[in-house]
PDB file of C-alpha atoms in Angstrom:
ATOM      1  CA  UNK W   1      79.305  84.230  62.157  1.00 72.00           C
ATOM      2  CA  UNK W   2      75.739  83.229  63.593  1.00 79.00           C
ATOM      3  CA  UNK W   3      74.717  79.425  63.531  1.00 82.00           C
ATOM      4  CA  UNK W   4      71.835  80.043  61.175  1.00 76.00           C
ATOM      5  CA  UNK W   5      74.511  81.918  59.061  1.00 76.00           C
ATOM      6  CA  UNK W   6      77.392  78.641  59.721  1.00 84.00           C
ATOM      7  CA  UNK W   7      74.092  76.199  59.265  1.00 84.00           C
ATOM      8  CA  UNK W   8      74.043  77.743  55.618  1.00 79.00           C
ATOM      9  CA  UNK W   9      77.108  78.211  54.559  1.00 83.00           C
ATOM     10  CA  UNK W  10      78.477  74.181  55.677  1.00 88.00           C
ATOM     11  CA  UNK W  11      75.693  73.368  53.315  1.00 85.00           C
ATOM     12  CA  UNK W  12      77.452  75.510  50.535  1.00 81.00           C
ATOM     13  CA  UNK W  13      80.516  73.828  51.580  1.00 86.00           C
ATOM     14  CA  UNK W  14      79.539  70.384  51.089  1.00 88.00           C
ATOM     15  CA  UNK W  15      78.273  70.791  48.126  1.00 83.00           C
ATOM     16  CA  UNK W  16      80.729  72.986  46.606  1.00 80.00           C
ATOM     17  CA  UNK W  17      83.245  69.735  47.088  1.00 83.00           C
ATOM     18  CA  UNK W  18      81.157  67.113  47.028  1.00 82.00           C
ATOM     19  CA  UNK W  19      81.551  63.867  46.301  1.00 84.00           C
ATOM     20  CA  UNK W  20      84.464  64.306  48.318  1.00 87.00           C
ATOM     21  CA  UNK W  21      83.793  64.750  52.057  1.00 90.00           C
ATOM     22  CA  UNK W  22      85.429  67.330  54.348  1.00 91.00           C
ATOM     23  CA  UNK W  23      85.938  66.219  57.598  1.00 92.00           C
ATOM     24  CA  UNK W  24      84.779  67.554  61.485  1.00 92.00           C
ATOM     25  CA  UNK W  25      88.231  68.746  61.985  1.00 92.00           C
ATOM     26  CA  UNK W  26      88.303  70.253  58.489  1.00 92.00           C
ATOM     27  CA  UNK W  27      84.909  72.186  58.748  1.00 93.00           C
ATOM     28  CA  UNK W  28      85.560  73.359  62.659  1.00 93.00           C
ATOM     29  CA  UNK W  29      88.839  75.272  61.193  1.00 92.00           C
ATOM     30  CA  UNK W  30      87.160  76.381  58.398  1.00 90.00           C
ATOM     31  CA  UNK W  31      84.703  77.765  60.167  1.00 90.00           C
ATOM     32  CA  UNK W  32      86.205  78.640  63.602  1.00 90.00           C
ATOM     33  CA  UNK W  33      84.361  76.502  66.155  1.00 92.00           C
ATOM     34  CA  UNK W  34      85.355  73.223  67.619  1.00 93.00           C
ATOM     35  CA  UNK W  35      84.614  69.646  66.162  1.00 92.00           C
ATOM     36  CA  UNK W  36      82.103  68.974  68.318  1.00 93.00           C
ATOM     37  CA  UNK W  37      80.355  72.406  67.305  1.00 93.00           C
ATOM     38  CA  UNK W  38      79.979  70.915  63.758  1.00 92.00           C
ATOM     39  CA  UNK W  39      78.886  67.788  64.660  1.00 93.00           C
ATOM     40  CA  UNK W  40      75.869  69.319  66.376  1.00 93.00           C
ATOM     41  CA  UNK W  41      75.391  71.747  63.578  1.00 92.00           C
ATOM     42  CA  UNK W  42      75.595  68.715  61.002  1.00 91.00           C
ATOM     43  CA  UNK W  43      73.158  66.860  63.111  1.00 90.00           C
ATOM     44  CA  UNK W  44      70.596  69.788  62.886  1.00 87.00           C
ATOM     45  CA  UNK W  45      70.950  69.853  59.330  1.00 87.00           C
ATOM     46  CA  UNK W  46      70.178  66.423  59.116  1.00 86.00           C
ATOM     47  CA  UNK W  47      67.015  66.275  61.113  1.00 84.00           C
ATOM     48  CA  UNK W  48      65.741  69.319  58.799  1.00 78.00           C
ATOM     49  CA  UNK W  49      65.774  66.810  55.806  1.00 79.00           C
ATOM     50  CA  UNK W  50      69.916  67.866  54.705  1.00 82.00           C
ATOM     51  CA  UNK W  51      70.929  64.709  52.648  1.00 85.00           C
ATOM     52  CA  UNK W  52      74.098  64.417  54.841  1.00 89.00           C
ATOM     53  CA  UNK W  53      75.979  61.580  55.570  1.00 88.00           C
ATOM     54  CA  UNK W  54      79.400  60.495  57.361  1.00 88.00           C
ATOM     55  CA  UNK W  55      81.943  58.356  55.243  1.00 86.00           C
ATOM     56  CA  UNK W  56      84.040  56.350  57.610  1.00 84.00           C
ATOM     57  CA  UNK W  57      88.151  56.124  57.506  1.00 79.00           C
ATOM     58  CA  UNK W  58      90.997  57.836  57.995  1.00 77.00           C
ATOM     59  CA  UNK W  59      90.034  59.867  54.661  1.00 78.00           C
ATOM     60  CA  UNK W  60      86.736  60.004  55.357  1.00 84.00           C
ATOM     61  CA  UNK W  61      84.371  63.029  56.524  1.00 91.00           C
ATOM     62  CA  UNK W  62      80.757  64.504  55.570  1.00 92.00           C
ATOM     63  CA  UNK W  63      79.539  64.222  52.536  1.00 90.00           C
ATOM     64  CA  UNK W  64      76.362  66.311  51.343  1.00 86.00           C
ATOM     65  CA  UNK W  65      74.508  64.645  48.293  1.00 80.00           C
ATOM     66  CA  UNK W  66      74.395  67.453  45.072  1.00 69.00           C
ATOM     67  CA  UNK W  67      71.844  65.929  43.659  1.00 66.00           C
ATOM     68  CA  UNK W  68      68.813  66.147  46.141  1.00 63.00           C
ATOM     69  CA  UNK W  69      69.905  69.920  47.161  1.00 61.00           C
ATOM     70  CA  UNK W  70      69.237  72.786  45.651  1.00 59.00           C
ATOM     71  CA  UNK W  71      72.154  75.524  44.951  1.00 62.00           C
ATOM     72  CA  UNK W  72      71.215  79.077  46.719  1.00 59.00           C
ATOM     73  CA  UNK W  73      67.972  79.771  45.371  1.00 62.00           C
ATOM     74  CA  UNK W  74      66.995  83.931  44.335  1.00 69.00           C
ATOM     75  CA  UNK W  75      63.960  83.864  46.726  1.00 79.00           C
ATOM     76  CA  UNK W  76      63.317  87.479  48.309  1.00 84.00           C
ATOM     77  CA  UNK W  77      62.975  86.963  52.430  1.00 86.00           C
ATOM     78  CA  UNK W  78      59.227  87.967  51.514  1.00 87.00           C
ATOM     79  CA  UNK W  79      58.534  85.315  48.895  1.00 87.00           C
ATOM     80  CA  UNK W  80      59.916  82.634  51.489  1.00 88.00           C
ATOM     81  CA  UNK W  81      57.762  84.219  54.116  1.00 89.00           C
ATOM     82  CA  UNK W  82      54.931  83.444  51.338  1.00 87.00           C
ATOM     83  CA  UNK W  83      55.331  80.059  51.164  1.00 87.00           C
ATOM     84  CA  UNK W  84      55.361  79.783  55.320  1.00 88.00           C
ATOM     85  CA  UNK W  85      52.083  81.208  55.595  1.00 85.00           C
ATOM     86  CA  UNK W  86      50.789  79.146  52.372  1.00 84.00           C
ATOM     87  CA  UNK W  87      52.240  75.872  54.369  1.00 83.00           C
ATOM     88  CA  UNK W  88      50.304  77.203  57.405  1.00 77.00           C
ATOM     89  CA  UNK W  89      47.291  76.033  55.636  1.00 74.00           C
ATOM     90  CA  UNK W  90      48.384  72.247  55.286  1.00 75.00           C
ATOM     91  CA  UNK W  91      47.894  71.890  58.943  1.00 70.00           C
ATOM     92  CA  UNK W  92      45.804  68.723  59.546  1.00 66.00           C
ATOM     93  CA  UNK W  93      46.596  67.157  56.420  1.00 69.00           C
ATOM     94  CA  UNK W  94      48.832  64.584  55.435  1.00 70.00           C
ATOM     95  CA  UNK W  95      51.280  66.562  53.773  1.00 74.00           C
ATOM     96  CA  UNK W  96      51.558  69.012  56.838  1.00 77.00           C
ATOM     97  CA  UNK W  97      54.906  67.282  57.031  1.00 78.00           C
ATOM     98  CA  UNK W  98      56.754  67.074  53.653  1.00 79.00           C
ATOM     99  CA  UNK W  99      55.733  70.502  53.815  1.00 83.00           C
ATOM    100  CA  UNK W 100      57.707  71.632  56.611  1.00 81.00           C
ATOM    101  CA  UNK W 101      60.369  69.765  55.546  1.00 79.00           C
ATOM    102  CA  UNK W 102      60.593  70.698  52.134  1.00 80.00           C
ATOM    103  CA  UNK W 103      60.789  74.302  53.591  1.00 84.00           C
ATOM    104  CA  UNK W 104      63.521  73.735  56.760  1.00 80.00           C
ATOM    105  CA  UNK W 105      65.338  72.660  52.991  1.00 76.00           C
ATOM    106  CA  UNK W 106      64.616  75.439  51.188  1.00 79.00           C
ATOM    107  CA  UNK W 107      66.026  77.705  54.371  1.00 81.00           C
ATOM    108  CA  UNK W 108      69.046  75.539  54.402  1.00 75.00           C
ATOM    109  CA  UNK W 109      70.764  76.820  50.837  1.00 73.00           C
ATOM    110  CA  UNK W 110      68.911  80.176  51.053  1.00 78.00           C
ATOM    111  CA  UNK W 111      71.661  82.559  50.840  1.00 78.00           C
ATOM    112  CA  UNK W 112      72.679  83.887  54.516  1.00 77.00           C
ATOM    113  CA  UNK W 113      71.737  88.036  53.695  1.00 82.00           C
ATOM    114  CA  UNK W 114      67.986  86.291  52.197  1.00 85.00           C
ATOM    115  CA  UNK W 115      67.707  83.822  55.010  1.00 84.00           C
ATOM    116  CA  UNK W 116      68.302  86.673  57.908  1.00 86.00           C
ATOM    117  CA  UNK W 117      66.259  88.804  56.343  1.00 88.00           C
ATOM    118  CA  UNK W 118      63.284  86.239  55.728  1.00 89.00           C
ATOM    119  CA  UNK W 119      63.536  85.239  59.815  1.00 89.00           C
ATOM    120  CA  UNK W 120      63.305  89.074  60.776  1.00 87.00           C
ATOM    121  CA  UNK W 121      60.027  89.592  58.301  1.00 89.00           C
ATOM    122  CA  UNK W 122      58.038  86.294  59.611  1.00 89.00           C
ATOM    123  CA  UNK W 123      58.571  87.437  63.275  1.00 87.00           C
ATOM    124  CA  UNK W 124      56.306  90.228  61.984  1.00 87.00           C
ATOM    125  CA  UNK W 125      53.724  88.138  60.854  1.00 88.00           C
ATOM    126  CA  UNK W 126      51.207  86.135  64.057  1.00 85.00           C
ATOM    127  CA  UNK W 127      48.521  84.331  63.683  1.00 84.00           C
ATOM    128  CA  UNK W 128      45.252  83.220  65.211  1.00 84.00           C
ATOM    129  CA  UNK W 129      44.323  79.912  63.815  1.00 75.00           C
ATOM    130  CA  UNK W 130      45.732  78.400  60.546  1.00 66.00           C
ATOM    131  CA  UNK W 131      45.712  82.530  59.479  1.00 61.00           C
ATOM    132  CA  UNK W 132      43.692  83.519  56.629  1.00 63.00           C
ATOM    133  CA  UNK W 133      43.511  83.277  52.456  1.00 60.00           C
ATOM    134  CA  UNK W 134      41.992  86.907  52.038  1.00 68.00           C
ATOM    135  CA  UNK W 135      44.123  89.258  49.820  1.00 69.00           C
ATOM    136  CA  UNK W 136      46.706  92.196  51.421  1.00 77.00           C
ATOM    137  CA  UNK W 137      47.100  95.497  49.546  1.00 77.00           C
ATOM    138  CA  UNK W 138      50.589  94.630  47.808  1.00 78.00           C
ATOM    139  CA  UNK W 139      51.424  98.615  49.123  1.00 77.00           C
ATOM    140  CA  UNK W 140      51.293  97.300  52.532  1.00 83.00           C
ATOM    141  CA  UNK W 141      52.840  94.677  51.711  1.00 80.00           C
ATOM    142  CA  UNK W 142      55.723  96.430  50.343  1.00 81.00           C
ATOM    143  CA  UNK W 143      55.892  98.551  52.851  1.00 80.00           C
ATOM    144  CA  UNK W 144      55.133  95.890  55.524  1.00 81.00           C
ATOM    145  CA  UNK W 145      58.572  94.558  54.255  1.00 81.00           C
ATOM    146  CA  UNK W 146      60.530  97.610  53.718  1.00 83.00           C
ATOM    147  CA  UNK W 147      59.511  99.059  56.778  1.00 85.00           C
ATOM    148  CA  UNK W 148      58.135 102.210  55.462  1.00 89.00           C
ATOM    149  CA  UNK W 149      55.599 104.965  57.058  1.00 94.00           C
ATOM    150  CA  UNK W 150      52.292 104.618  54.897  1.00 93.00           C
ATOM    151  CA  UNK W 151      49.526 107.216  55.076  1.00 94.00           C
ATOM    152  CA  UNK W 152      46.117 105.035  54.682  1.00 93.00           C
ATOM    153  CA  UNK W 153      42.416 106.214  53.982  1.00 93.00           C
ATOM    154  CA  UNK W 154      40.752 103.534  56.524  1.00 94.00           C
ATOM    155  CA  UNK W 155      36.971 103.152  56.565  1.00 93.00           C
ATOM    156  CA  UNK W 156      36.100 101.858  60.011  1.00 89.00           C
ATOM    157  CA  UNK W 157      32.937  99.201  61.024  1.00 88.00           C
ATOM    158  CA  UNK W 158      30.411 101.854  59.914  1.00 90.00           C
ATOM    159  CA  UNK W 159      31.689 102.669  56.721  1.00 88.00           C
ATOM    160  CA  UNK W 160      33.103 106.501  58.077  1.00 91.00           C
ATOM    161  CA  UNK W 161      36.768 107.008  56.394  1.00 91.00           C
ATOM    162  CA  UNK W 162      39.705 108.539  57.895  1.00 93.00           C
ATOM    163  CA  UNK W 163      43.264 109.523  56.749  1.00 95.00           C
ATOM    164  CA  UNK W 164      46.179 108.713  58.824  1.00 93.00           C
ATOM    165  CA  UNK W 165      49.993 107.513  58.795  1.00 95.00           C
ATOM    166  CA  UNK W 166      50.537 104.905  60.241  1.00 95.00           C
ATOM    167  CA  UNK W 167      54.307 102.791  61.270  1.00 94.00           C
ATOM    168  CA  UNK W 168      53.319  99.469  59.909  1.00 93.00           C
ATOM    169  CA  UNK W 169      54.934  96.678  62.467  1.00 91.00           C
ATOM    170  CA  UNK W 170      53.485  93.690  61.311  1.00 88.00           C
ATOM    171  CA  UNK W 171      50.498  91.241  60.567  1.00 88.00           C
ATOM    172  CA  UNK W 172      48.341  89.714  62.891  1.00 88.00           C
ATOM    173  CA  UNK W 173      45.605  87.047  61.097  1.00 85.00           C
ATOM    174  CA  UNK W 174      42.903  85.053  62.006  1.00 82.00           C
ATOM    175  CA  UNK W 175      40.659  82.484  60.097  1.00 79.00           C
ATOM    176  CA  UNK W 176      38.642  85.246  58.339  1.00 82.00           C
ATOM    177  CA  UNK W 177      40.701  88.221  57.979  1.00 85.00           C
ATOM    178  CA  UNK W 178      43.888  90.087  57.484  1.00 87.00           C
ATOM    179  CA  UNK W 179      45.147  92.969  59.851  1.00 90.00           C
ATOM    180  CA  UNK W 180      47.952  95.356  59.826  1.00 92.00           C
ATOM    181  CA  UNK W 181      49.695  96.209  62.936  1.00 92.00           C
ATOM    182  CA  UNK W 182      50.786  99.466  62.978  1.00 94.00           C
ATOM    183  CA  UNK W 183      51.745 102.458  65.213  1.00 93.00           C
ATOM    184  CA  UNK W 184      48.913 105.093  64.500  1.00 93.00           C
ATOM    185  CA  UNK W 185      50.601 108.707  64.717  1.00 92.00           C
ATOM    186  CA  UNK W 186      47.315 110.360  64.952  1.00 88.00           C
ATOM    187  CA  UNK W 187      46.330 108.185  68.295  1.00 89.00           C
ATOM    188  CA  UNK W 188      49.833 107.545  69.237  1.00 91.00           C
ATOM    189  CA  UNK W 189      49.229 103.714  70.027  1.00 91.00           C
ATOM    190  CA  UNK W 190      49.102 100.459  68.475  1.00 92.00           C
ATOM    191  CA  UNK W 191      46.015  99.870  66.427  1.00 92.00           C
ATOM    192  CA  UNK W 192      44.654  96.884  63.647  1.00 91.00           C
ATOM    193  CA  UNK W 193      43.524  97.587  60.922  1.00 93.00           C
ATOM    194  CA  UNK W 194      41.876  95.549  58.649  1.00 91.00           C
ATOM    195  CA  UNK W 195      43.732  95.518  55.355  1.00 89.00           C
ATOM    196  CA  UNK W 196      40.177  95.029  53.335  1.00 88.00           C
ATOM    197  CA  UNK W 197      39.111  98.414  54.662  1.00 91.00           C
ATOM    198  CA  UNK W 198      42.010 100.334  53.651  1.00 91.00           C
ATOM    199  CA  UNK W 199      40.795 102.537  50.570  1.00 90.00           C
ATOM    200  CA  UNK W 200      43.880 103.572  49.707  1.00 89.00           C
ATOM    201  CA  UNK W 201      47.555 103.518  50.570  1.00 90.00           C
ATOM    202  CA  UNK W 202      50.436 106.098  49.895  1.00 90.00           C
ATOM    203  CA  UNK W 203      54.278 104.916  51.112  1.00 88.00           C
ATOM    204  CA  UNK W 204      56.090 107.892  52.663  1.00 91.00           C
ATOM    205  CA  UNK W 205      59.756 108.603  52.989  1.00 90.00           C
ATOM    206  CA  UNK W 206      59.625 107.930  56.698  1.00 91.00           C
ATOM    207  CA  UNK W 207      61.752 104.571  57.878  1.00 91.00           C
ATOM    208  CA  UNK W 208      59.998 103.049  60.790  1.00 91.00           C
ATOM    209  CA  UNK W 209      62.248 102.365  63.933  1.00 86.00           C
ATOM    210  CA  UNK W 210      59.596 100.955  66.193  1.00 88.00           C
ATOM    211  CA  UNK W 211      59.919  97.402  66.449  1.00 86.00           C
ATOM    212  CA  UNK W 212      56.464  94.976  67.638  1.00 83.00           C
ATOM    213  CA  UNK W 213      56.807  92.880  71.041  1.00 79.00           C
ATOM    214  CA  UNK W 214      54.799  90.023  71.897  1.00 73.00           C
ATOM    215  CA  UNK W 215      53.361  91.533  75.092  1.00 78.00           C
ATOM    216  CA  UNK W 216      52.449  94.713  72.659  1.00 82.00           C
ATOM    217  CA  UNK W 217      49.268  92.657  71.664  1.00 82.00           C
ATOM    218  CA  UNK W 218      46.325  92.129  73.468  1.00 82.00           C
ATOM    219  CA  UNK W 219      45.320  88.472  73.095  1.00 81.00           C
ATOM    220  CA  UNK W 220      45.851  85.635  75.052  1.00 81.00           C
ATOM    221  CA  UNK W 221      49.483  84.264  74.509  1.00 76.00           C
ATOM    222  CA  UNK W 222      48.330  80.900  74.392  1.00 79.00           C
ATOM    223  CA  UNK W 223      46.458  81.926  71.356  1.00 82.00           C
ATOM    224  CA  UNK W 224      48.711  83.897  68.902  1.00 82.00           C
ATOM    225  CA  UNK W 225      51.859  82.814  67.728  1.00 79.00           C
ATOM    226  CA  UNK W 226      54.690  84.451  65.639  1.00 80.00           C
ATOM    227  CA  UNK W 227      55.054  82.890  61.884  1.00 80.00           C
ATOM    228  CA  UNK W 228      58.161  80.529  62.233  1.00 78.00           C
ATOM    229  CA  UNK W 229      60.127  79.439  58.812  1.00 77.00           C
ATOM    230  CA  UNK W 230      61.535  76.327  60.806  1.00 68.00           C
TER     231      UNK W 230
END
């Protein structure tokens, strides 16, 4: 078992007994690491917001409180990405805060398959800026997340359309607009493309194995950044 897996699942383990606490000792059997393992892990949890607390004594332990958690919530990994990229847009408020910590709590009881899965779909999504509110095709979407070949009609800057299947990797937005990062088959390179210009989309059978690197874009490092649900 990962941490981000064990992170979870003490959380489910709390609560599943609380009131009564399980202590260090306890947990690091359970869970096959050493005491000092969970105390880190339960410190973690605590700085993302985890309403856990240490009860003194020879009978004492951690104790998680039921009442300000949630139970593991039925959130898709692509609904929880949703709500990253809607927080993204509280930067420079004053709720930019709450915000991330109300989702390093959702993360925290999301079950372990969902929460995996969620992590592996934002590190497709990068953005320039605060990222954009303009609508995605919900085929791309789909297919962004199932990792599916599409075949696209694309009109480019002139208004001239083409048809061409495409590997979609990922998303790469900016303060005005929406792209799609995909491997273009017909070019045999990485291209954008900018998901208001796609006329049409039709998902094919075809699973895509590429996977998107960092250095695979060409922007200034210090500019882009990968979508983080933490």
């Amino acid at each position: 078992m990962n941490r981000t897996d064990r992170l979870y699942a003490l959380v489910e383990e709390l609560r599943a007994v609380s009131p009564r606490p399980r202590s260090a000792r306890w947990l690091a059997a359970r869970f096959e690491v050493s005491s000092r393992t969970i105390e880190r892990d339960i410190g973690a949890l605590q700085e993302a917001g985890v309403p856990i607390w240490a009860e003194p004594g020879r009978t004492g332990g951690y104790v998680v409180d039921r009442a300000r958690t949630l139970p593991p919530v039925n959130l898709t990994a692509a609904e929880a990405v949703a709500m990253a990229v809607a927080l993204r847009r509280l930067a420079g408020t004053p709720f930019a805060g709450p915000g991330g910590t109300a989702l390093r709590k959702l993360m925290a009881v999301l079950p372990a398959a969902d929460a995996v899965e969620a992590h592996r779909l934002a590190g497709r999504v990068h953005l320039v800026g605060d990222g954009p509110a303009t609508p995605v095709p919900a085929l791309v979407a789909d297919a962004v997340a199932a990792r599916r070949v599409l075949r696209i009609r694309y009109a480019d800057r002139a208004g001239a359309g083409s048809v061409r299947d495409v590997e979609p990797l990922g998303y790469l937005g900016n303060p005005r607009h929406w792209y799609l990062l995909a491997w273009c088959r017909l070019r045999d390179e990485l291209r954008c493309f900018r998901t208001d210009r796609i006329e049409s989309v039709q998902a094919l059978p075809d699973v895509v194995s590429r996977e998107l690197r960092p250095t695979d874009l060409d922007i200034p490092r210090e500019r882009v950044r990968s979508l983080s649900l933490v």
